Short mmCIF file of C-alpha atoms and ligand atoms in Angstrom, two decimals:
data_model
loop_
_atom_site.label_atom_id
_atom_site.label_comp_id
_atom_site.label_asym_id
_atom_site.label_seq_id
_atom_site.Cartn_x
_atom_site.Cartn_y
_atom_site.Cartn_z
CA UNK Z 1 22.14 -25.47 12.10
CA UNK Z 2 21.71 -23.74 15.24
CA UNK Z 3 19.04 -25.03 17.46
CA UNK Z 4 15.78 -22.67 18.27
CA UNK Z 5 13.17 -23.66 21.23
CA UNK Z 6 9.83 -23.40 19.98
CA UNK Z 7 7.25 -23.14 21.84
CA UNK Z 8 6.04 -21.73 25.41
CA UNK Z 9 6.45 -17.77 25.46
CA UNK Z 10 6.10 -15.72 23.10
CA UNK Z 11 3.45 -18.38 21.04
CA UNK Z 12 6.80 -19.73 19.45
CA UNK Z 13 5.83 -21.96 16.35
CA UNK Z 14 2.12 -22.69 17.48
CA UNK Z 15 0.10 -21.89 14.63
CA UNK Z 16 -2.57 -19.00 14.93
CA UNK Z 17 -4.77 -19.05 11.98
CA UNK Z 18 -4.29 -19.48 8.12
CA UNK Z 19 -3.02 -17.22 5.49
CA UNK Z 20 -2.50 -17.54 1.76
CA UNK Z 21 0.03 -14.29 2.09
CA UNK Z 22 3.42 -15.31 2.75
CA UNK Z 23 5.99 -18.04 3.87
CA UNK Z 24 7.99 -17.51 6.29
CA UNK Z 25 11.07 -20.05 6.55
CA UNK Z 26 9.60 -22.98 5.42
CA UNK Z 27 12.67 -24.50 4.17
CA UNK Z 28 14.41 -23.00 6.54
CA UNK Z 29 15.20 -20.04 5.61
CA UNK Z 30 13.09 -19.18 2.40
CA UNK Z 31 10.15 -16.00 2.04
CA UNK Z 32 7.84 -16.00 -0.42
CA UNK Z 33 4.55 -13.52 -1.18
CA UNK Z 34 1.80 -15.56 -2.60
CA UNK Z 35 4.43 -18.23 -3.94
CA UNK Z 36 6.69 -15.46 -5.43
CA UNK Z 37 10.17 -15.77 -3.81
CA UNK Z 38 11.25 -12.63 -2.33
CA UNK Z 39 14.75 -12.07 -4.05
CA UNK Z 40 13.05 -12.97 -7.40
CA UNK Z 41 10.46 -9.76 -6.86
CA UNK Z 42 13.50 -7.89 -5.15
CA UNK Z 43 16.03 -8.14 -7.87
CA UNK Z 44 12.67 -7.95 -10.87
CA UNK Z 45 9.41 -6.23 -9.58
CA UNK Z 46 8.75 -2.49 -8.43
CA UNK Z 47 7.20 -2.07 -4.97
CA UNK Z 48 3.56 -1.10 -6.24
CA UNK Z 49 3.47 -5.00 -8.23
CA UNK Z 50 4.59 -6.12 -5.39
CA UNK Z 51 1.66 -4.22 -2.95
CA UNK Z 52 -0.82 -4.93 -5.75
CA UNK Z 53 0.27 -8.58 -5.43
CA UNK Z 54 -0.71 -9.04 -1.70
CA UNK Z 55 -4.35 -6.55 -1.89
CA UNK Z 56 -5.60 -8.33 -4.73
CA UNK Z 57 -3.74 -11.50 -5.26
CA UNK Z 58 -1.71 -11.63 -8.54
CA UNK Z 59 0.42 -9.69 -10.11
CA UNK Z 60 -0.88 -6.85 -11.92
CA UNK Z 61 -0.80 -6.75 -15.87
CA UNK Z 62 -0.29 -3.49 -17.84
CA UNK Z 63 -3.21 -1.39 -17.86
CA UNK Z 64 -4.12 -2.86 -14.12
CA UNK Z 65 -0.62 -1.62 -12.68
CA UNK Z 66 -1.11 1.76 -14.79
CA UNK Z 67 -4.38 2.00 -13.05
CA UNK Z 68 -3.29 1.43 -9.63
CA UNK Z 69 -0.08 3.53 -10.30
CA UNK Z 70 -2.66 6.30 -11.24
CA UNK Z 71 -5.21 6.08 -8.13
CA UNK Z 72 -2.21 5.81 -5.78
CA UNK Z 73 -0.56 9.12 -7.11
CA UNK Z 74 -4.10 10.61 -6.98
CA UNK Z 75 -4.58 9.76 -3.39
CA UNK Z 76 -1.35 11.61 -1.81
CA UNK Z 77 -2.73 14.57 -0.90
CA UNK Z 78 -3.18 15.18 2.62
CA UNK Z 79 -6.94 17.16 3.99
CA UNK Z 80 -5.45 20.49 5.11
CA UNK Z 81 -7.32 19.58 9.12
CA UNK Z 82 -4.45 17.21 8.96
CA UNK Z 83 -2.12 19.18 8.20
CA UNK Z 84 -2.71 21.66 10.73
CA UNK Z 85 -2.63 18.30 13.32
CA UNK Z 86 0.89 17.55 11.71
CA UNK Z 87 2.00 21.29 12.58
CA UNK Z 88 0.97 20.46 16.41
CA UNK Z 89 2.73 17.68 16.99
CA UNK Z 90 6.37 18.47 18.71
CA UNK Z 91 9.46 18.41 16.95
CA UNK Z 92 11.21 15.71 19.75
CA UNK Z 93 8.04 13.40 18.78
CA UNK Z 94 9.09 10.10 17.75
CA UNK Z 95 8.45 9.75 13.76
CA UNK Z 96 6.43 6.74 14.20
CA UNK Z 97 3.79 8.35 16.83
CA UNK Z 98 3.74 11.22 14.28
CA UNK Z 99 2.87 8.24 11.83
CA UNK Z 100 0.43 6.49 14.11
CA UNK Z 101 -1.27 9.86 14.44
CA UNK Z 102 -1.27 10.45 11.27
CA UNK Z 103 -3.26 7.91 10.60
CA UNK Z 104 -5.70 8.17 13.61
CA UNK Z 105 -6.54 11.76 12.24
CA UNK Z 106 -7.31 10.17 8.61
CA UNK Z 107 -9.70 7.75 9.79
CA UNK Z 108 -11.68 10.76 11.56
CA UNK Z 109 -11.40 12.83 8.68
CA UNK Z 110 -12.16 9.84 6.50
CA UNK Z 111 -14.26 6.98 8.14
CA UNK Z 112 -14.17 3.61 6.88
CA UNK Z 113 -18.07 3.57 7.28
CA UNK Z 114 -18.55 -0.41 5.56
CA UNK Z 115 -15.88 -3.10 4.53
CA UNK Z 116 -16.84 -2.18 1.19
CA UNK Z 117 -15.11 0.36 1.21
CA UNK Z 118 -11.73 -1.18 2.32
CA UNK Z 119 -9.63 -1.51 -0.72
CA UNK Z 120 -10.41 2.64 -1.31
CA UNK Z 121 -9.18 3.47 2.58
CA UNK Z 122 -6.24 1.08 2.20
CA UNK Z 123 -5.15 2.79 -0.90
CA UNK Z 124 -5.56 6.06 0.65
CA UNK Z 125 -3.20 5.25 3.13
CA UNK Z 126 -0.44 3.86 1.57
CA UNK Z 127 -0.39 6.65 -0.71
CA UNK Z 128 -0.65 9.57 1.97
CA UNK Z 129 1.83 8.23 4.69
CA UNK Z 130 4.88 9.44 2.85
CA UNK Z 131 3.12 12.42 2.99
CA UNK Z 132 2.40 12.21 6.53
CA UNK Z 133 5.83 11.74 7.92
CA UNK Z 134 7.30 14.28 5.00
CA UNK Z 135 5.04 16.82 5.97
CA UNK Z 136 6.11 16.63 10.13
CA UNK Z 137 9.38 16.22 9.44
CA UNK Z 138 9.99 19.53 7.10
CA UNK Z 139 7.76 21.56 8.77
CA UNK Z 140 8.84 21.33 12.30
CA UNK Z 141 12.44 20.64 11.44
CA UNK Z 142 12.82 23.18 8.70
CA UNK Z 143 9.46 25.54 9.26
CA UNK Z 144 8.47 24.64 5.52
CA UNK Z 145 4.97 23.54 4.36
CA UNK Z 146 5.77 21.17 1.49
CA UNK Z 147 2.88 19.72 -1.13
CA UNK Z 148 2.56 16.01 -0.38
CA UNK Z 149 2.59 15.58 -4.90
CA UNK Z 150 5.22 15.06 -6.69
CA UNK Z 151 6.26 14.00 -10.03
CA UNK Z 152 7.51 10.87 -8.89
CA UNK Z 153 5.46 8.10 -10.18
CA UNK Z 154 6.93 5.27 -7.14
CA UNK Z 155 6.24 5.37 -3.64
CA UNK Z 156 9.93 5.17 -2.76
CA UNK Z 157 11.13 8.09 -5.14
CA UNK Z 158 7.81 10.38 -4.10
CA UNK Z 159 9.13 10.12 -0.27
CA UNK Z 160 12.96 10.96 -1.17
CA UNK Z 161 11.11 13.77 -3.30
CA UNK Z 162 9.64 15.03 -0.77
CA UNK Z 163 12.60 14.64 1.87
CA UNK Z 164 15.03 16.23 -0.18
CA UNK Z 165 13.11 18.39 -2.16
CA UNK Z 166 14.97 17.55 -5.31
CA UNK Z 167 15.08 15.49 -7.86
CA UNK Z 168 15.79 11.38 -7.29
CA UNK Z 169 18.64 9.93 -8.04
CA UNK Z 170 17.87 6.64 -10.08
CA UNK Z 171 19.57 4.55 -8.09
CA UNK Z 172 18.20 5.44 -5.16
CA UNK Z 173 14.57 4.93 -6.74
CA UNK Z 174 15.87 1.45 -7.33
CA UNK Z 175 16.92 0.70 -4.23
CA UNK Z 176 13.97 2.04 -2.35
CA UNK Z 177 11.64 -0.50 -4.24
CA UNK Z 178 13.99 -3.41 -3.04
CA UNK Z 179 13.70 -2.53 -0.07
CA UNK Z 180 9.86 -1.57 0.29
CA UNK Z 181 9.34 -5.38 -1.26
CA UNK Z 182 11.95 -6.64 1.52
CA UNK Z 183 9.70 -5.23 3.88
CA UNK Z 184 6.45 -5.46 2.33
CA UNK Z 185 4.92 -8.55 4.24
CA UNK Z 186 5.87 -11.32 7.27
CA UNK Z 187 3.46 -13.65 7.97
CA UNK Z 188 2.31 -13.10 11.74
CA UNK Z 189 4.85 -10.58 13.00
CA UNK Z 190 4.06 -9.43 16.32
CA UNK Z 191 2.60 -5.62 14.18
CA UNK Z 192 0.73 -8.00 11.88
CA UNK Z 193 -0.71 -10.13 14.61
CA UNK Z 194 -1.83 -6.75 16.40
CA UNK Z 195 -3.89 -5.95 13.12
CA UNK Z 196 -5.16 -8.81 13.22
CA UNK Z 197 -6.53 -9.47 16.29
CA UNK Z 198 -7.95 -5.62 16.20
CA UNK Z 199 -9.82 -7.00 12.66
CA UNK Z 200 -11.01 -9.68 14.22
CA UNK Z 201 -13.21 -7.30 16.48
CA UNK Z 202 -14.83 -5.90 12.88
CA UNK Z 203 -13.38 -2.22 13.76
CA UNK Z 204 -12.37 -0.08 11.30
CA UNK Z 205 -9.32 -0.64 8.57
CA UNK Z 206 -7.32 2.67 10.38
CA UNK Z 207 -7.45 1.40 14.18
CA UNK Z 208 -5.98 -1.83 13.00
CA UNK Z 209 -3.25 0.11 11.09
CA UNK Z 210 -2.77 2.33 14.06
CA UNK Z 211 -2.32 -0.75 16.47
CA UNK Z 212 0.13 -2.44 14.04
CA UNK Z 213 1.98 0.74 13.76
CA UNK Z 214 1.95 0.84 17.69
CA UNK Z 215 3.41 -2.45 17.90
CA UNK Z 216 6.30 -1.92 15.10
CA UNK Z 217 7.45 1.03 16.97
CA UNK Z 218 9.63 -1.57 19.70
CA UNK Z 219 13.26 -1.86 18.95
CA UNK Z 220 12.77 -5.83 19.13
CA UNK Z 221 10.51 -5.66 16.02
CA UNK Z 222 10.74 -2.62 13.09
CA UNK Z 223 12.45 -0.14 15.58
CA UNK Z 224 15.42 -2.28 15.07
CA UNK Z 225 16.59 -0.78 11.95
CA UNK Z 226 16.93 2.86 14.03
CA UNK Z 227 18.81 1.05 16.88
CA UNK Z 228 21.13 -0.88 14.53
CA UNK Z 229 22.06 2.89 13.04
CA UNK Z 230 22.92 4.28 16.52
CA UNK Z 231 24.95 1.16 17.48
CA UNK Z 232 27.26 1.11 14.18
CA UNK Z 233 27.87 4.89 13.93
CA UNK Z 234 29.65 4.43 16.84
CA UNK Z 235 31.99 2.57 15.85
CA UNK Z 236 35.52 4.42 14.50
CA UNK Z 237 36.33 1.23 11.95
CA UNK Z 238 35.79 -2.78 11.78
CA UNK Z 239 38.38 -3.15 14.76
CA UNK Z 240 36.65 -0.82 17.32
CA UNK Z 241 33.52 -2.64 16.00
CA UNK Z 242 34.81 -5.92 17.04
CA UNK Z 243 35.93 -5.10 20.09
CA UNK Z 244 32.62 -2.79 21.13
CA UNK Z 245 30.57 -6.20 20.24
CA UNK Z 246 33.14 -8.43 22.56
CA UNK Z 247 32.30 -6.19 25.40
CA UNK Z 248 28.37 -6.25 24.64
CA UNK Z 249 28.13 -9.57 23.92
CA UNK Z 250 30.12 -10.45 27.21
CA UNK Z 251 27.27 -7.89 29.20
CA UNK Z 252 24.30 -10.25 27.71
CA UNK Z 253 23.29 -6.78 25.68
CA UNK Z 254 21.12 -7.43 22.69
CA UNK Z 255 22.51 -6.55 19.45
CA UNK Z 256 19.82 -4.55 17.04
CA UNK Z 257 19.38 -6.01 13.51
CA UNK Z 258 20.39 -9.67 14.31
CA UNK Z 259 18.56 -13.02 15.07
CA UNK Z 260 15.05 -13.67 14.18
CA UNK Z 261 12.01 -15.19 15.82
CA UNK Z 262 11.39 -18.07 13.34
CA UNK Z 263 14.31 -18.06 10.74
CA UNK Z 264 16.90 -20.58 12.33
CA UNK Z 265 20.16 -19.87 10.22
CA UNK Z 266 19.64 -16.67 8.17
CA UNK Z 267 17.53 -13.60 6.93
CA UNK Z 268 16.75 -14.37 2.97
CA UNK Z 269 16.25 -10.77 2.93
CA UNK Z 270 19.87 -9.80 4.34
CA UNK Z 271 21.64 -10.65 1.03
CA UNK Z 272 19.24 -8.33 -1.07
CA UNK Z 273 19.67 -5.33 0.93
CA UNK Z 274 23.14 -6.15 2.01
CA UNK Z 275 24.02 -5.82 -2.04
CA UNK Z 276 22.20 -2.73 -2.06
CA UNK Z 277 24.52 -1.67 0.59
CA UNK Z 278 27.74 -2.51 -0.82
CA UNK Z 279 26.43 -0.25 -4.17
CA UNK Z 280 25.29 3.16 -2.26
CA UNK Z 281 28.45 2.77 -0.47
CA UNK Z 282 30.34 3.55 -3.15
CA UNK Z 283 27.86 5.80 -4.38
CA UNK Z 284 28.01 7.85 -1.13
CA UNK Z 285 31.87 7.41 -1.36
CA UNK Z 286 32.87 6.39 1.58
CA UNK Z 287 32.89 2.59 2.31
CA UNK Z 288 33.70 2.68 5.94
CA UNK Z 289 30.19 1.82 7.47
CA UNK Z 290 30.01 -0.42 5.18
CA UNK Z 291 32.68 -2.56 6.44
CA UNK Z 292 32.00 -1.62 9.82
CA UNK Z 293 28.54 -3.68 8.91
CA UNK Z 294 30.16 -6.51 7.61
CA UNK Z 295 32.70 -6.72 10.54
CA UNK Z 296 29.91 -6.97 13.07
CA UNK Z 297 28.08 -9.70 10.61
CA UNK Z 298 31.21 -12.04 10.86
CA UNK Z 299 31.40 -11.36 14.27
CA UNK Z 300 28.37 -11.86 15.65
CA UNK Z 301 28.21 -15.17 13.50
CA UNK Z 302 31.78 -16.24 14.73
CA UNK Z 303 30.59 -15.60 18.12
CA UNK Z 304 26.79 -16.53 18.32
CA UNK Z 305 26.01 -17.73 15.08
CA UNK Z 306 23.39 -14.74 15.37
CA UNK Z 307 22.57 -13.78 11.57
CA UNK Z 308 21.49 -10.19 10.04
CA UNK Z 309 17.88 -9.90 10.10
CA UNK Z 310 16.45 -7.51 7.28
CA UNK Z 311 16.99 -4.35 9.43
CA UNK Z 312 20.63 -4.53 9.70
CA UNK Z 313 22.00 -3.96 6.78
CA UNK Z 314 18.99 -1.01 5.97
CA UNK Z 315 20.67 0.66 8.71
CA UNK Z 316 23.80 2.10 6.17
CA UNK Z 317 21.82 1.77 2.78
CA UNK Z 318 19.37 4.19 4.04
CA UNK Z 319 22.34 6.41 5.22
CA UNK Z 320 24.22 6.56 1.90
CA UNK Z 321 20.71 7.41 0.81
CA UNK Z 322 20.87 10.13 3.22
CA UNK Z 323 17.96 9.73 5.04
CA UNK Z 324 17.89 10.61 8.65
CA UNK Z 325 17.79 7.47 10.93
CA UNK Z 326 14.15 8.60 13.04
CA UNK Z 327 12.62 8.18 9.45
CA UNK Z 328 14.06 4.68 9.32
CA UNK Z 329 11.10 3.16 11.04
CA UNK Z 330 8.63 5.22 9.32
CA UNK Z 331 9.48 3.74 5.79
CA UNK Z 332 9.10 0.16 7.16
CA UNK Z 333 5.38 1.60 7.70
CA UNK Z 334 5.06 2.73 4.55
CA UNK Z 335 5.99 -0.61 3.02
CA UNK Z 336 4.35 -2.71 5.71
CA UNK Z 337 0.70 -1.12 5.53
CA UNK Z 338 0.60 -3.28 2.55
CA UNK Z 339 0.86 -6.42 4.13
CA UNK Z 340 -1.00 -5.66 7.55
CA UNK Z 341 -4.06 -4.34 5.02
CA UNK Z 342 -3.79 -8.14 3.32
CA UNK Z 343 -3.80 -9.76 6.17
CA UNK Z 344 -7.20 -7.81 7.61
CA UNK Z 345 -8.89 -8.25 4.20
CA UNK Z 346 -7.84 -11.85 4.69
CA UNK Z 347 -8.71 -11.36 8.43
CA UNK Z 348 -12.13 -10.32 7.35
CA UNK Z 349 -13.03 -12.64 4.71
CA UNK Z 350 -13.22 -15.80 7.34
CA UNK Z 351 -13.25 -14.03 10.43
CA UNK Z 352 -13.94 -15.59 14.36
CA UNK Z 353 -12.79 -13.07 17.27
CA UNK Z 354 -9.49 -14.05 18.14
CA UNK Z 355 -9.51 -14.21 21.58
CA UNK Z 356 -6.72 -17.11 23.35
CA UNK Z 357 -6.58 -18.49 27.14
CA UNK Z 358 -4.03 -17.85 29.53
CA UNK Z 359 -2.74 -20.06 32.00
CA UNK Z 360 -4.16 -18.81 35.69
CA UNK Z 361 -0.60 -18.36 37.85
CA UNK Z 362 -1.98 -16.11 40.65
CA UNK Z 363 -3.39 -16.74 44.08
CA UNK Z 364 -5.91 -19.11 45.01
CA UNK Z 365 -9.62 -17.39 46.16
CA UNK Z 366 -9.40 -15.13 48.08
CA UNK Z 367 -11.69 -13.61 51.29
CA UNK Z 368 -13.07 -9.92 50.83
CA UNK Z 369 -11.48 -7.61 53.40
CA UNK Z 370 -13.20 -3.99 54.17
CA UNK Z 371 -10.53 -1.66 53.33
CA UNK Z 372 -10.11 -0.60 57.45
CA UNK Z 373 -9.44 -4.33 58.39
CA UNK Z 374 -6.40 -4.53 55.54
CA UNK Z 375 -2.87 -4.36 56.64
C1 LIG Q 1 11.82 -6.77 11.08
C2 LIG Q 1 11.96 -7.43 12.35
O1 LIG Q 1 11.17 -7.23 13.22
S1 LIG Q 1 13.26 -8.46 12.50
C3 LIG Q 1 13.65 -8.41 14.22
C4 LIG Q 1 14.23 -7.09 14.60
N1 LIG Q 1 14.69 -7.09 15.98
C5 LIG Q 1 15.97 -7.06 16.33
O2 LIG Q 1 16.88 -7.02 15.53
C6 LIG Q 1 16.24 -7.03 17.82
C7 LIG Q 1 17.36 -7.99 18.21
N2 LIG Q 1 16.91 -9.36 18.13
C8 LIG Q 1 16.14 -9.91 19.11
O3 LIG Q 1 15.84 -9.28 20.14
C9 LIG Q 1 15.65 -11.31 18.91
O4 LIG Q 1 16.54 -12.03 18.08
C10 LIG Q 1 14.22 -11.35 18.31
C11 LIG Q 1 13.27 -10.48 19.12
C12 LIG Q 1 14.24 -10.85 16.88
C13 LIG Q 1 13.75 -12.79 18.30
O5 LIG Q 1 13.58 -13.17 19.62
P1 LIG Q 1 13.51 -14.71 20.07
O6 LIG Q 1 12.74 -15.49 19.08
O7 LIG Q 1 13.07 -14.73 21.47
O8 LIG Q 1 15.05 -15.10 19.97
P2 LIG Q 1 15.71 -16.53 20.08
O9 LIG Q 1 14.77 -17.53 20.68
O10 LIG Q 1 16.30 -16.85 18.76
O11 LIG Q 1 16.89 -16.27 21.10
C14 LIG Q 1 17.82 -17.27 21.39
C15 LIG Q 1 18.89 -16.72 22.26
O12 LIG Q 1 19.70 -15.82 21.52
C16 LIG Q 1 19.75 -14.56 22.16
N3 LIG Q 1 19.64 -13.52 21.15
C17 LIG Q 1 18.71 -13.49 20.15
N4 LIG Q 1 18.91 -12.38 19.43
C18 LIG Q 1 19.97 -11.73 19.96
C19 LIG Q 1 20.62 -10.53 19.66
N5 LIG Q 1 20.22 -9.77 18.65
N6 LIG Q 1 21.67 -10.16 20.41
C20 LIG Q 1 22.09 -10.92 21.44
N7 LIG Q 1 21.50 -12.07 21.79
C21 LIG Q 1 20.44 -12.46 21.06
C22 LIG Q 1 18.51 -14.52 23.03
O13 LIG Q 1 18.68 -13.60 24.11
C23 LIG Q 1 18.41 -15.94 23.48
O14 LIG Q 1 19.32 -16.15 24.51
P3 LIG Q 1 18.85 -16.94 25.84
O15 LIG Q 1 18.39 -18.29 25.34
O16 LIG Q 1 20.09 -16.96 26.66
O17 LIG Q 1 17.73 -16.11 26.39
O1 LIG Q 2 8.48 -11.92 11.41
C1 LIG Q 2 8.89 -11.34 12.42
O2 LIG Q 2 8.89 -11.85 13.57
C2 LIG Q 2 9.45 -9.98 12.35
C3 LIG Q 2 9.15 -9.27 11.07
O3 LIG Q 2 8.14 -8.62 10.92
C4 LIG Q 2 10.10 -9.39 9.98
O4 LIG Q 2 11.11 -10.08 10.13
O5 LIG Q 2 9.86 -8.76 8.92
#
């Protein structure tokens, strides 16, 4: 088992308030949503069960997962004042600003005016941000203005609809609900945390979104999935990949997509989407990142006993999928609003501002000086 400081920087292992959401390496290395573990709901559940699981705390018979299926689908389309923000934003705009915009503009268009009213907002948005990013990303890439409907009845399908503008491949459907439930919900990540604390003020359900979106942008947290793409597609084959890592590793550079802030010896996520890798490899027909990924994994373990996290391996399924790596990040939004919108439900229910100390490290008192007398 490899050893991990807790503690000190960072808030390492100290415990920050309760949740009834999610475990987060409790036996080490296990995840589990409300007591469901994850690989059970990866391998068995859709992504909507899943999201229905952590808003309203079970998993959703028939007629209730019809229901929410229905008021999702009806909630895609975007106001056209939106729209016409979407069309303004630049075309070298990073795809998550577009998505923390995005959802800025909705909650001016569309104030949360009372609590009440949460579960209605929070549906709203995690059935318009495919939209959101879909809508940037063909109109300033491609000049088209695309409807934010489809016939697509799953979140996952309804965004490669709209990406691709044709109809989904079933296996990629598939795969986009594993790994929507893969990202779905951690406990207090660093994004999380942000919502969080913003709840804890009692503002509104989109400014805590916005400040978890914010805070998943970083390439140490959800941005990691991007950075792990970059790193790997430069790589000719597993040998060139080995030998780039040797030379990082021996600089002290980070490597994207591996180690974790509280899981000591692996990612229980990194086997589902690893799988899912391995399959749209050969779908896409051409293995090589594939191997390229699995070089770096043995290699990085050999070396550092540093693990995949969940991003790595996304990195080359969403490829074969063909999406373009600056929507990467995006999706983990689009998965993750699920579980930040828990947590400030949960935030809400029992709430007390959260508001820590900080240890004072800076001068003693110090004497007034007019601004002439100064140095
Ligand atoms: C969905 C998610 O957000 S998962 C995380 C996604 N982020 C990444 O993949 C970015 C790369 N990984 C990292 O930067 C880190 O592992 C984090 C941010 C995820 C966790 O950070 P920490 O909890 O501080 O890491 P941890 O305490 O395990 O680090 C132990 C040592 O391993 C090193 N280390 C950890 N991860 C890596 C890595 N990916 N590459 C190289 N070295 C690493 C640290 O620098 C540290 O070395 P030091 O003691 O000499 O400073
Ligand atoms: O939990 C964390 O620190 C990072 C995170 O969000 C995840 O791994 O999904």
């Amino acid at each position: 088992m490899v050893d991990k400081k807790i503690g000190g920087a960072g808030l390492r292992g100290q415990v920050a308030g309760e949740t009834a959401l999610c475990t987060v390496g409790q036996e080490g290395s296990g995840l589990t949503y409300r007591g469901y573990d994850i690989s059970d709901l990866a391998d068995h559940a859709e992504f909507e069960e899943v999201a229905y699981l952590l808003q309203y705390g079970k998993l959703p018979n028939r007629s209730e997962y019809d229901n929410y299926l229905s008021r999702l689908k009806s909630k895609r389309c975007l106001p056209v004042e939106l729209k016409e923000v979407l069309e303004k934003i630049p075309t070298n705009s990073h795809p998550m600003d577009v998505m923390r915009t995005g959802v800025s503009v909705l909650g001016n268009l569309e104030e949360e005016a009372s609590f009440s009213e949460q579960d209605d907002h929070i549906e709203r948005m995690v059935a318009a941000l495919p939209g959101i990013i879909c809508y940037w990303y063909q109109f300033c890439y491609h000049g088209r203005r695309i409807e934010t409907d489809s016939d697509e009845s799953s979140i996952g399908a309804h965004f490669l609809a709209m990406l691709t503008g044709k109809s989904v491949n079933p296996l990629f459907a598939k795969a986009m609900h594993a790994s929507l439930i893969l990202y779905a919900e951690h406990e207090f990540n660093a994004s999380t945390f942000a919502a969080r604390v913003c709840a804890s003020t009692l503002s509104d359900i989109h400014s805590c979104v916005t400040a978890a979106i914010g805070t998943l942008r970083g390439p140490l947290h959800g941005g990691a999935n991007e950075a792990a793409m970059a790193m790997i597609e430069k790589f000719r084959d597993p040998d060139d990949a080995e030998q780039s890592l040797m030379g990082m590793l021996a600089r002290k550079e980070k490597i994207m997509g591996f180690g974790h802030a509280v899981y000591r010896e692996s990612d229980p996520r990194n086997a589902v989407i690893k799988k899912w890798s391995d399959k749209l490899a050969d779908e896409y027909g051409d293995r090589s990142l594939f191997e390229i990924s699995q070089r770096c994994e043995e290699v990085m373990w050999r070396e550092k006993k540093l693990f995949c996290n969940a991003d790595f391996f996304h990195a080359s399924a969403y490829h074969f999928m063909g999406i373009p790596t600056p929507l990467f990040t995006p999706i983990f939004v689009m998965s993750r609003v699920t579980g930040w919108t828990a947590h400030v439900k949960e935030q809400r229910a029992n709430n007390r501002i959260i508001r820590p100390s900080a240890e004072y490290t800076g001068p003693n008192l110090q004497t007034y000086q007019p601004i002439e007398e100064r140095d």
